[in-house]
GROMACS .gro file of C-alpha atoms in nm:
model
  347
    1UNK     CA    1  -2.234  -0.954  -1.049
    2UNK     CA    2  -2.165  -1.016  -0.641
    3UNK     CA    3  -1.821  -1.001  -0.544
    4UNK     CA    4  -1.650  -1.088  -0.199
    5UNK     CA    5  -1.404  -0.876  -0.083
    6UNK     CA    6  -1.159  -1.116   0.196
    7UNK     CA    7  -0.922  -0.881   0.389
    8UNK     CA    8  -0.830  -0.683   0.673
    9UNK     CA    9  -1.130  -0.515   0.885
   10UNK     CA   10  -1.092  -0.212   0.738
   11UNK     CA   11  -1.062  -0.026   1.064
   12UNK     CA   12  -0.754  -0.165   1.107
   13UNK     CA   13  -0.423   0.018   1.060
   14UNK     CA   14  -0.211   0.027   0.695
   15UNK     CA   15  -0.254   0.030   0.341
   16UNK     CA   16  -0.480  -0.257   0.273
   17UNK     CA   17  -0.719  -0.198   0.539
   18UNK     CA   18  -0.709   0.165   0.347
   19UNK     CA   19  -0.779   0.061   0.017
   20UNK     CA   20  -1.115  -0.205   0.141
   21UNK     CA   21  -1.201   0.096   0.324
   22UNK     CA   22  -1.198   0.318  -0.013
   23UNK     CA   23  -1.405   0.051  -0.145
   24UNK     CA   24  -1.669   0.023   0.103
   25UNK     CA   25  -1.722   0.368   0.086
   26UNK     CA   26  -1.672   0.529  -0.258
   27UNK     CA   27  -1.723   0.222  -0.479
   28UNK     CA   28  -2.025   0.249  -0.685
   29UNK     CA   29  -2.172   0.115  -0.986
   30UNK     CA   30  -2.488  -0.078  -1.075
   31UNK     CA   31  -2.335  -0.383  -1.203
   32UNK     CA   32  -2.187  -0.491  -0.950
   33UNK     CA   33  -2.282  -0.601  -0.551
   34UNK     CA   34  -1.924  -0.552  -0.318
   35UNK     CA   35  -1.954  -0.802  -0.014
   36UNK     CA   36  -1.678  -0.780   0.256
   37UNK     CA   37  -1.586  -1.019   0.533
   38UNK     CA   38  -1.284  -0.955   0.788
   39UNK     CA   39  -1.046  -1.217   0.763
   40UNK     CA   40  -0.799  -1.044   1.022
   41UNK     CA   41  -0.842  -0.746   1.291
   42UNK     CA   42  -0.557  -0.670   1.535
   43UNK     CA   43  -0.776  -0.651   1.840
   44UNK     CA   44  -0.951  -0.994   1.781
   45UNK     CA   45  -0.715  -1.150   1.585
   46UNK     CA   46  -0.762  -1.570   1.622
   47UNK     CA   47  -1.158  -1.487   1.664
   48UNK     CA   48  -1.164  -1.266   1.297
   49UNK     CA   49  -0.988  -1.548   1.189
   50UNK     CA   50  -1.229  -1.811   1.303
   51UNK     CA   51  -1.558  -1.623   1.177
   52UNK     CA   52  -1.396  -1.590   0.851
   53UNK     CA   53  -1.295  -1.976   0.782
   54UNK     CA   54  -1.672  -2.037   0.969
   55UNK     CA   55  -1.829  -1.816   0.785
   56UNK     CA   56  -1.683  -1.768   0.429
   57UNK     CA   57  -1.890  -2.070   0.279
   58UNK     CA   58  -2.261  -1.948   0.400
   59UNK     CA   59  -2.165  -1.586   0.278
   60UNK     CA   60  -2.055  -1.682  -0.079
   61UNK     CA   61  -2.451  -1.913  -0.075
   62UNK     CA   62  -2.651  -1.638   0.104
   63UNK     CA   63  -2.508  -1.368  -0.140
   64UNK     CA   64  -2.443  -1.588  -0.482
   65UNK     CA   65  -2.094  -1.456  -0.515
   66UNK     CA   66  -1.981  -1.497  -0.809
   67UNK     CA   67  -1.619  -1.363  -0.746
   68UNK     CA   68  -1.421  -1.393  -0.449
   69UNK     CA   69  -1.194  -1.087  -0.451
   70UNK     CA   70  -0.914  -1.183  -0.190
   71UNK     CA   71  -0.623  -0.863  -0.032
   72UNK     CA   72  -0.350  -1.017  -0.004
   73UNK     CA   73   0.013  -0.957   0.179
   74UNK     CA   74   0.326  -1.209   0.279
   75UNK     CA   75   0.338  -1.455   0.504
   76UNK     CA   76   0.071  -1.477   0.777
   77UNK     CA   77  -0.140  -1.294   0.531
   78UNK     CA   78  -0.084  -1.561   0.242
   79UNK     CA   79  -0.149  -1.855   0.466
   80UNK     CA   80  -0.495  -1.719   0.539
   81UNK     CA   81  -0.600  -1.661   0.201
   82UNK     CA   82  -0.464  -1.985   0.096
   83UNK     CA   83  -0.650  -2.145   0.345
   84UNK     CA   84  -0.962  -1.956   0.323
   85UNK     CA   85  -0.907  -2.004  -0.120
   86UNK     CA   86  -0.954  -2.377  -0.050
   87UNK     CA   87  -1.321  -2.314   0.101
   88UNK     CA   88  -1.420  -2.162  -0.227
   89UNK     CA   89  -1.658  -2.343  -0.446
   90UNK     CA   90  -1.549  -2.414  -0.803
   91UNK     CA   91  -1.800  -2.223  -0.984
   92UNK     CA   92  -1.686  -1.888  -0.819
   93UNK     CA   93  -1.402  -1.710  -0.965
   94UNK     CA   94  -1.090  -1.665  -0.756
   95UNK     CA   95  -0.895  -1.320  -0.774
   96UNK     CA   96  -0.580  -1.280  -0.548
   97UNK     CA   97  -0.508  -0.890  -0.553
   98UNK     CA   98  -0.152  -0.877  -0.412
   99UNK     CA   99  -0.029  -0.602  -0.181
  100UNK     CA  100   0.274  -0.782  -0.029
  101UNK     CA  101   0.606  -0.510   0.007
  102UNK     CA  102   0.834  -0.819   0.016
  103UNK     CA  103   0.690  -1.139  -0.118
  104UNK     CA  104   1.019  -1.159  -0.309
  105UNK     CA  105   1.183  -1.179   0.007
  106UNK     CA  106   0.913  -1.422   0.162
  107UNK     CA  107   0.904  -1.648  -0.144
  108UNK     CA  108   1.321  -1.624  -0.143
  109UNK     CA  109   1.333  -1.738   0.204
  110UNK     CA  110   1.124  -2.043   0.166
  111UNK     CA  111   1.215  -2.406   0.209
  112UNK     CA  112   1.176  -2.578  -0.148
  113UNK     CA  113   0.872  -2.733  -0.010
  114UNK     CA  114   0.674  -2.397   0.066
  115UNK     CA  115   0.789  -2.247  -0.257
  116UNK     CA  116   0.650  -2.561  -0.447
  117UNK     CA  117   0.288  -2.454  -0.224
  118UNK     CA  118   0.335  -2.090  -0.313
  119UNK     CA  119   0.320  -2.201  -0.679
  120UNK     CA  120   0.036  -2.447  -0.617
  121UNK     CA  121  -0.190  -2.173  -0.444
  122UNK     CA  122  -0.104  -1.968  -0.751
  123UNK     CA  123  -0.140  -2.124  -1.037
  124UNK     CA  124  -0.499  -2.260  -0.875
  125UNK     CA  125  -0.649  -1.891  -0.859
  126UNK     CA  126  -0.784  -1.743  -1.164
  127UNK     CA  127  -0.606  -1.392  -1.180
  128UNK     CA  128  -0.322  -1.206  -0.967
  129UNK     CA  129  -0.381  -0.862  -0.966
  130UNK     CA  130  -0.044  -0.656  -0.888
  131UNK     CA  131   0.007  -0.286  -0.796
  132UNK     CA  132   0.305  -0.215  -1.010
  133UNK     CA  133   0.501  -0.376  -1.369
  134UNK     CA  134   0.779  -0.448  -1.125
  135UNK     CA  135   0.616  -0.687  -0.953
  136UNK     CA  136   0.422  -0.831  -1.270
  137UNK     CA  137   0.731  -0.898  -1.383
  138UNK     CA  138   0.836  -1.121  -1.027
  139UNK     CA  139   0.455  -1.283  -1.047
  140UNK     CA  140   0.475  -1.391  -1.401
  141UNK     CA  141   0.819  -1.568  -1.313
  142UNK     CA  142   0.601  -1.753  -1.034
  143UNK     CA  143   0.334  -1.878  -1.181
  144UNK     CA  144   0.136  -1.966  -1.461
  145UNK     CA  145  -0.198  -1.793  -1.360
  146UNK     CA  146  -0.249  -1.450  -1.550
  147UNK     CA  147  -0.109  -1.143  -1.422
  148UNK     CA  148  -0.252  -0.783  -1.456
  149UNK     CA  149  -0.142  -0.487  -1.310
  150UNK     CA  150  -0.411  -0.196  -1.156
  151UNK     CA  151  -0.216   0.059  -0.927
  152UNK     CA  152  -0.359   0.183  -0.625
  153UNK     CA  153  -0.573   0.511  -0.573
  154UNK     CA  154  -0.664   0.773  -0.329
  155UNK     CA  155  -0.970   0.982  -0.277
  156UNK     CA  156  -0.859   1.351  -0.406
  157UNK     CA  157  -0.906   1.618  -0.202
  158UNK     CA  158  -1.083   1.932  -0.290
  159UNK     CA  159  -0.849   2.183  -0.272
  160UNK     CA  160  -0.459   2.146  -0.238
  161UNK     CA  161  -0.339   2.127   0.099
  162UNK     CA  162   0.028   2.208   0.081
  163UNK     CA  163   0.143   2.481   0.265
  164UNK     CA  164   0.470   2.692   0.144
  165UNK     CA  165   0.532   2.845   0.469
  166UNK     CA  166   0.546   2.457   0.673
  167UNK     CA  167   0.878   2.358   0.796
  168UNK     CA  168   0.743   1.964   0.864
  169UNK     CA  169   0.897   1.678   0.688
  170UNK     CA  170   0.634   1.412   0.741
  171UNK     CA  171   0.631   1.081   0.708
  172UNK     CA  172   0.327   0.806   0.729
  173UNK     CA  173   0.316   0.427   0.788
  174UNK     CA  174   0.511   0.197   0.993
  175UNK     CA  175   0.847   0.286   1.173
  176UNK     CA  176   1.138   0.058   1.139
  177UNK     CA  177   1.403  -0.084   0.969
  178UNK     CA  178   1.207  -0.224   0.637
  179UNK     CA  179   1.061   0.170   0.615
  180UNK     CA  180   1.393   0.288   0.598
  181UNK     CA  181   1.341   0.503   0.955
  182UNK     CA  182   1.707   0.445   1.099
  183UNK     CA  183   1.836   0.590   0.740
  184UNK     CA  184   1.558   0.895   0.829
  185UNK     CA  185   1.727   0.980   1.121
  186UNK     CA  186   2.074   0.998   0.947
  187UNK     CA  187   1.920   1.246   0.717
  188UNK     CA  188   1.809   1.488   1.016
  189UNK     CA  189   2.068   1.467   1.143
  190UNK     CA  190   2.297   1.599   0.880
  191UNK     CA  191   2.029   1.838   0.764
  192UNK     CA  192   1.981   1.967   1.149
  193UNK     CA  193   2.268   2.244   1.099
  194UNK     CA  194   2.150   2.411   0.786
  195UNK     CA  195   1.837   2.412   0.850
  196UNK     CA  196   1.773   2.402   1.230
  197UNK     CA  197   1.398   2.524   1.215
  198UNK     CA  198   1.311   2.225   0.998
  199UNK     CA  199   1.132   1.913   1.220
  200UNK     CA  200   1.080   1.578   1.073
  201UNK     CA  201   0.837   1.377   1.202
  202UNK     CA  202   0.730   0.957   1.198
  203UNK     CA  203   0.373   0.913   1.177
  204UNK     CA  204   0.258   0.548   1.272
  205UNK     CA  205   0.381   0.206   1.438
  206UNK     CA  206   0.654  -0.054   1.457
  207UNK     CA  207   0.988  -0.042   1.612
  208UNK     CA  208   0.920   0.293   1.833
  209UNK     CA  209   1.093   0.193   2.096
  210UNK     CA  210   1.388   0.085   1.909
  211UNK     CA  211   1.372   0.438   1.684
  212UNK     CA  212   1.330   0.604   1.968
  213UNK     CA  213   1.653   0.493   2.148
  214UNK     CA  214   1.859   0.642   1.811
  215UNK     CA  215   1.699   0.938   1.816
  216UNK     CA  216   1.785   0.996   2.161
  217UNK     CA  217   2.160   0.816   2.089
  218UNK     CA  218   2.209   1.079   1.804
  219UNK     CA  219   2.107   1.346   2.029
  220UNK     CA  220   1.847   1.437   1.793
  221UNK     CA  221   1.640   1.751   1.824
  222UNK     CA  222   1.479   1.801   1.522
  223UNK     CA  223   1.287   1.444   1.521
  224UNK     CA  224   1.000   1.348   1.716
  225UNK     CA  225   0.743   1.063   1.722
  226UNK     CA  226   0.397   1.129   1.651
  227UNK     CA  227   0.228   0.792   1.619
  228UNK     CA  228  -0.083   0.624   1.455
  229UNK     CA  229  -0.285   0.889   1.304
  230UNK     CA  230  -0.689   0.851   1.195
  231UNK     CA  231  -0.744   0.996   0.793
  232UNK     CA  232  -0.932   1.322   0.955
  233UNK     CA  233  -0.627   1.377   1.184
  234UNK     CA  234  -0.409   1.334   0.881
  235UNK     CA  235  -0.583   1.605   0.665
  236UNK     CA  236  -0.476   1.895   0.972
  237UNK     CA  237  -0.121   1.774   0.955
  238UNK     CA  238  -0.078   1.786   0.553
  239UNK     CA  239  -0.193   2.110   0.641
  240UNK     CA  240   0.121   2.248   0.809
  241UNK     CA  241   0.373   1.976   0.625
  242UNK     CA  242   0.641   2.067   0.376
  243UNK     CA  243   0.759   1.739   0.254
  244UNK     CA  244   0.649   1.364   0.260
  245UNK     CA  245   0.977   1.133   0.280
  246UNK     CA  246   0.971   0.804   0.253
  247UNK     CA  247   1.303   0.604   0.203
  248UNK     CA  248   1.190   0.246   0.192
  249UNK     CA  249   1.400  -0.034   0.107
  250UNK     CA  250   1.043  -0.269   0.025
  251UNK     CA  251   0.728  -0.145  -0.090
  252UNK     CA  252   0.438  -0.220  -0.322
  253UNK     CA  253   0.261   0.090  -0.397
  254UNK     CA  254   0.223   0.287  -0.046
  255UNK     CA  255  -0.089   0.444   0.026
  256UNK     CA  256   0.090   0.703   0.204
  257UNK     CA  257   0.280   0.850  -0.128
  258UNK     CA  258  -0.052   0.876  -0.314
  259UNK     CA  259  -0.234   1.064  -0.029
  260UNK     CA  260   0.017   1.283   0.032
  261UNK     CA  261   0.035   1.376  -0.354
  262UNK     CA  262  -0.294   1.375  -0.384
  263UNK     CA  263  -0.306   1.681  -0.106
  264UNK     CA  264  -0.014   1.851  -0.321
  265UNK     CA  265   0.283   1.779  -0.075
  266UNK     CA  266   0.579   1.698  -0.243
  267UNK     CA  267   0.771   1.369  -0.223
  268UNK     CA  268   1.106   1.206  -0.171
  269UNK     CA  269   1.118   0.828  -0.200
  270UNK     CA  270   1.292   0.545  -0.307
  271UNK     CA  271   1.255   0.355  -0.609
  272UNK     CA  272   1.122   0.038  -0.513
  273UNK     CA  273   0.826  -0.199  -0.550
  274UNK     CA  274   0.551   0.068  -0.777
  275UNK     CA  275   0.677   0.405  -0.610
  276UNK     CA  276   0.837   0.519  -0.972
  277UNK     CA  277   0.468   0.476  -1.138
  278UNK     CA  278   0.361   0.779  -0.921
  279UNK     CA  279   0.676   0.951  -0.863
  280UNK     CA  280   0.817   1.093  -1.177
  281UNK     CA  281   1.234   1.225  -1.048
  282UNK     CA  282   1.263   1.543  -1.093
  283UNK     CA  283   0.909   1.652  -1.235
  284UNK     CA  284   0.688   1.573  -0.918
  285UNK     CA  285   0.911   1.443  -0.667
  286UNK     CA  286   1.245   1.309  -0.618
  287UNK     CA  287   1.348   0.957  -0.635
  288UNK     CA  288   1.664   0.774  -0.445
  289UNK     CA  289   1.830   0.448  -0.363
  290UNK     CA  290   1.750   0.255  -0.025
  291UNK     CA  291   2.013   0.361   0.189
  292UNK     CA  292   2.175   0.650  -0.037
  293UNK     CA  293   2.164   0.888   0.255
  294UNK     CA  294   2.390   1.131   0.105
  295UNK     CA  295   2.161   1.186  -0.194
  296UNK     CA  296   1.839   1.190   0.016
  297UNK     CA  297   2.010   1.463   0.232
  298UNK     CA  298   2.132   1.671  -0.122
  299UNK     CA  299   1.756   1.629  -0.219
  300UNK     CA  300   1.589   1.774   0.073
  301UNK     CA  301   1.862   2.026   0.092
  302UNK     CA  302   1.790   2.118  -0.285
  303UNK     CA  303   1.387   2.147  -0.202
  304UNK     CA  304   1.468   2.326   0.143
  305UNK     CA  305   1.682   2.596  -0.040
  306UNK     CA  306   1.413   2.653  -0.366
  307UNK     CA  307   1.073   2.723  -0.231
  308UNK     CA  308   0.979   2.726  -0.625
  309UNK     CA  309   1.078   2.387  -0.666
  310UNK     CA  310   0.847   2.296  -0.393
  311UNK     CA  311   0.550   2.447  -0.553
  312UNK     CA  312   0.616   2.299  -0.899
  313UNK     CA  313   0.652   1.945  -0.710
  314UNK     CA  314   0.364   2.038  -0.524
  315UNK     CA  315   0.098   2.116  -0.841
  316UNK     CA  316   0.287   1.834  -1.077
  317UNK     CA  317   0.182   1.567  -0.785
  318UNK     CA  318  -0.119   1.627  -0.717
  319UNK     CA  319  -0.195   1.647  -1.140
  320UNK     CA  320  -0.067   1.327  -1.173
  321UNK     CA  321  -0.295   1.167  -0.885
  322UNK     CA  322  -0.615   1.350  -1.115
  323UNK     CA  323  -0.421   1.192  -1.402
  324UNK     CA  324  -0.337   0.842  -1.295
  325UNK     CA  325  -0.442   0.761  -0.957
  326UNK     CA  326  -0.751   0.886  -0.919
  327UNK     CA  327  -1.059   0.655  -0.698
  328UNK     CA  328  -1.284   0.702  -0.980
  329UNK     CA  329  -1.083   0.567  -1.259
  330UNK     CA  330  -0.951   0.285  -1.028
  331UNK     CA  331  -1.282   0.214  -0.920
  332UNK     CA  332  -1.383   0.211  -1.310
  333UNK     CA  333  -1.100   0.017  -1.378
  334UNK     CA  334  -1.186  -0.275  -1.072
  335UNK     CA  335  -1.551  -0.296  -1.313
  336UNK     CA  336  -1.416  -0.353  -1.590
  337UNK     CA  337  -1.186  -0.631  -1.477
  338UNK     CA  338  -1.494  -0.774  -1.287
  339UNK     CA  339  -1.710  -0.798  -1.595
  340UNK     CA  340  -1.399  -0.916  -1.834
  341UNK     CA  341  -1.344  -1.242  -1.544
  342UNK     CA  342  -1.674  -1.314  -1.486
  343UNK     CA  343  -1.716  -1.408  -1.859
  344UNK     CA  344  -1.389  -1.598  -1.904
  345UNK     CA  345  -1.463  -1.939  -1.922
  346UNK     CA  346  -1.084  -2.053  -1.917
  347UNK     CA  347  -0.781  -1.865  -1.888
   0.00000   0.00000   0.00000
């Protein structure tokens, strides 16, 4: 079976350009053919863009694709695919595999009109694929098409990477307000006292300029910037990192949370979008409401003060990555799904 994969390059920066990247490179299995073409890239954005509407047609004939396996995200994102879905012949099989970290809030915000489209497009795909039950649940409410849910995965490193003597909260992805960085910075600041050797620091792009103003209007010490980071340069910094924290107010299933696991750091996130299916409260992480600074800041406290804690956190994450989240099984599971649509007839 041939199967198109339409996304991000997957050069490009974030979670979806991760996971096409995981497949390019550690997807294997004799049944099935994995075509990709680019269908966005940051630093040729209109031209990506272009090729892929010019080019989507010949590659689906040139390859016989059978499925067209589309990564999808909100707004911009959704337009593209919906356009680019329209290009696909009939006899190929259309999958959306949805990503989006607020498509609630996109399909909320909608005129009537666009929400009657974001049905249409919908119900005229043959499956939506979703990270998490949470946002099964929201998809089934939308549309008609059948909805089925296979969580992300990470590659697992070989050996754990978490390090008890670290003093580096660490956290990956984009800065800003959706992230839940300005809520961050509260946090160091009221743990900066207690724990004055402690640094936390923002990995990634977005608002820096705007973070970067609070930090400095908070008279923050213990916070620094460290930008976009490559997967290699990632690895070295795991290495000396204490804690991943995350306290996002929107969120599929970040990539970040499962590679950070994965590697045996503990986690503190919030419980939104699929984070709960990987982070158990109080077994292998700890789990907190957007914006409940005062409970973030007792949860790091209560890691910071039991070095025990941390290790248990640290082994019970990266067991449930081997468990659940593992390339291999998701990889497996992506097959089976491939071979189950390919001989529906009708849904």
């Amino acid at each position: 079976m041939n199967i198109l994969m339409v996304g991000p390059d997957a050069n490009e920066k974030g979670g979806i350009a991760t996971v096409i990247a995981n497949f390019k490179q550690y997807f294997k299995n004799d049944s099935h053919n994995l075509f990709f073409l680019s269908s966005w890239s940051g630093a040729h954005k209109w031209q990506t863009e272009w090729r892929a509407i010019r080019n989507i047609r010949r590659t689906i004939a040139q390859n016989n694709i059978d499925i067209v396996h589309f990564h999808v995200a909100q707004k911009g994102s959704f337009f593209r695919k919906a356009l680019l879905k329209k290009l696909i012949p009939r006899r190929c099989k259309v999958v959306f595999h949805m990503h989006a970290s607020q498509f609630d809030v996109f399909y909320k915000n909608s005129n009537s009109l666009l929400k009657i489209w974001i049905r249409r497009t919908f119900n005229q795909t043959d499956h939506v694929v979703v990270l998490g039950e949470n946002w099964a649940e929201f998809y089934r409410k939308l549309t008609q098409t059948p909805v089925s849910v296979i969580q992300n995965a990470v590659y697992i490193p070989e050996k754990l990477l978490y390090n008890q003597n670290a003093r580096t909260i660490v956290t990956f992805g984009r800065v800003g307000e959706r992230k839940g960085s300005y809520d961050l910075l509260q946090v160091a600041k009221q743990i900066q006292p207690a724990f004055p050797d402690v640094r936390f620091v923002l990995y990634g792009d977005g608002e820096i300029d705007n973070v970067a103003a609070e930090i400095q209007m908070l008279g923050l010490t213990n916070v620094t910037l460290g930008g976009w980071v490559s997967k290699e340069e990632q690895k070295t910094i795991l290495a000396s990192s204490m804690l991943h924290f995350l306290p996002s107010y929107h969120e599929g299933l970040p990539m970040a949370i499962l590679e950070t696991m994965a590697a045996g750091i503990p986690n503190i996130a919030t419980h939104v979008g699929g984070i709960a299916d990987a982070i158990v409260d109080g077994q292998n992480g700890f789990l907190t409401a957007p914006g409940d600074i005062t409970n973030m800041t007792n949860k790091i406290t209560k890691l910071l003060s039991h070095p025990s804690l941390r290790e248990e956190f640290s082994s019970n994450a990266r067991h449930k990555i081997v468990s659940d989240f593992s390339i291999e099984n998701y990889h497996a599971n992506w097959s089976t799904f491939y071979i189950w649509l390919g001989v529906k007839e009708d849904f």
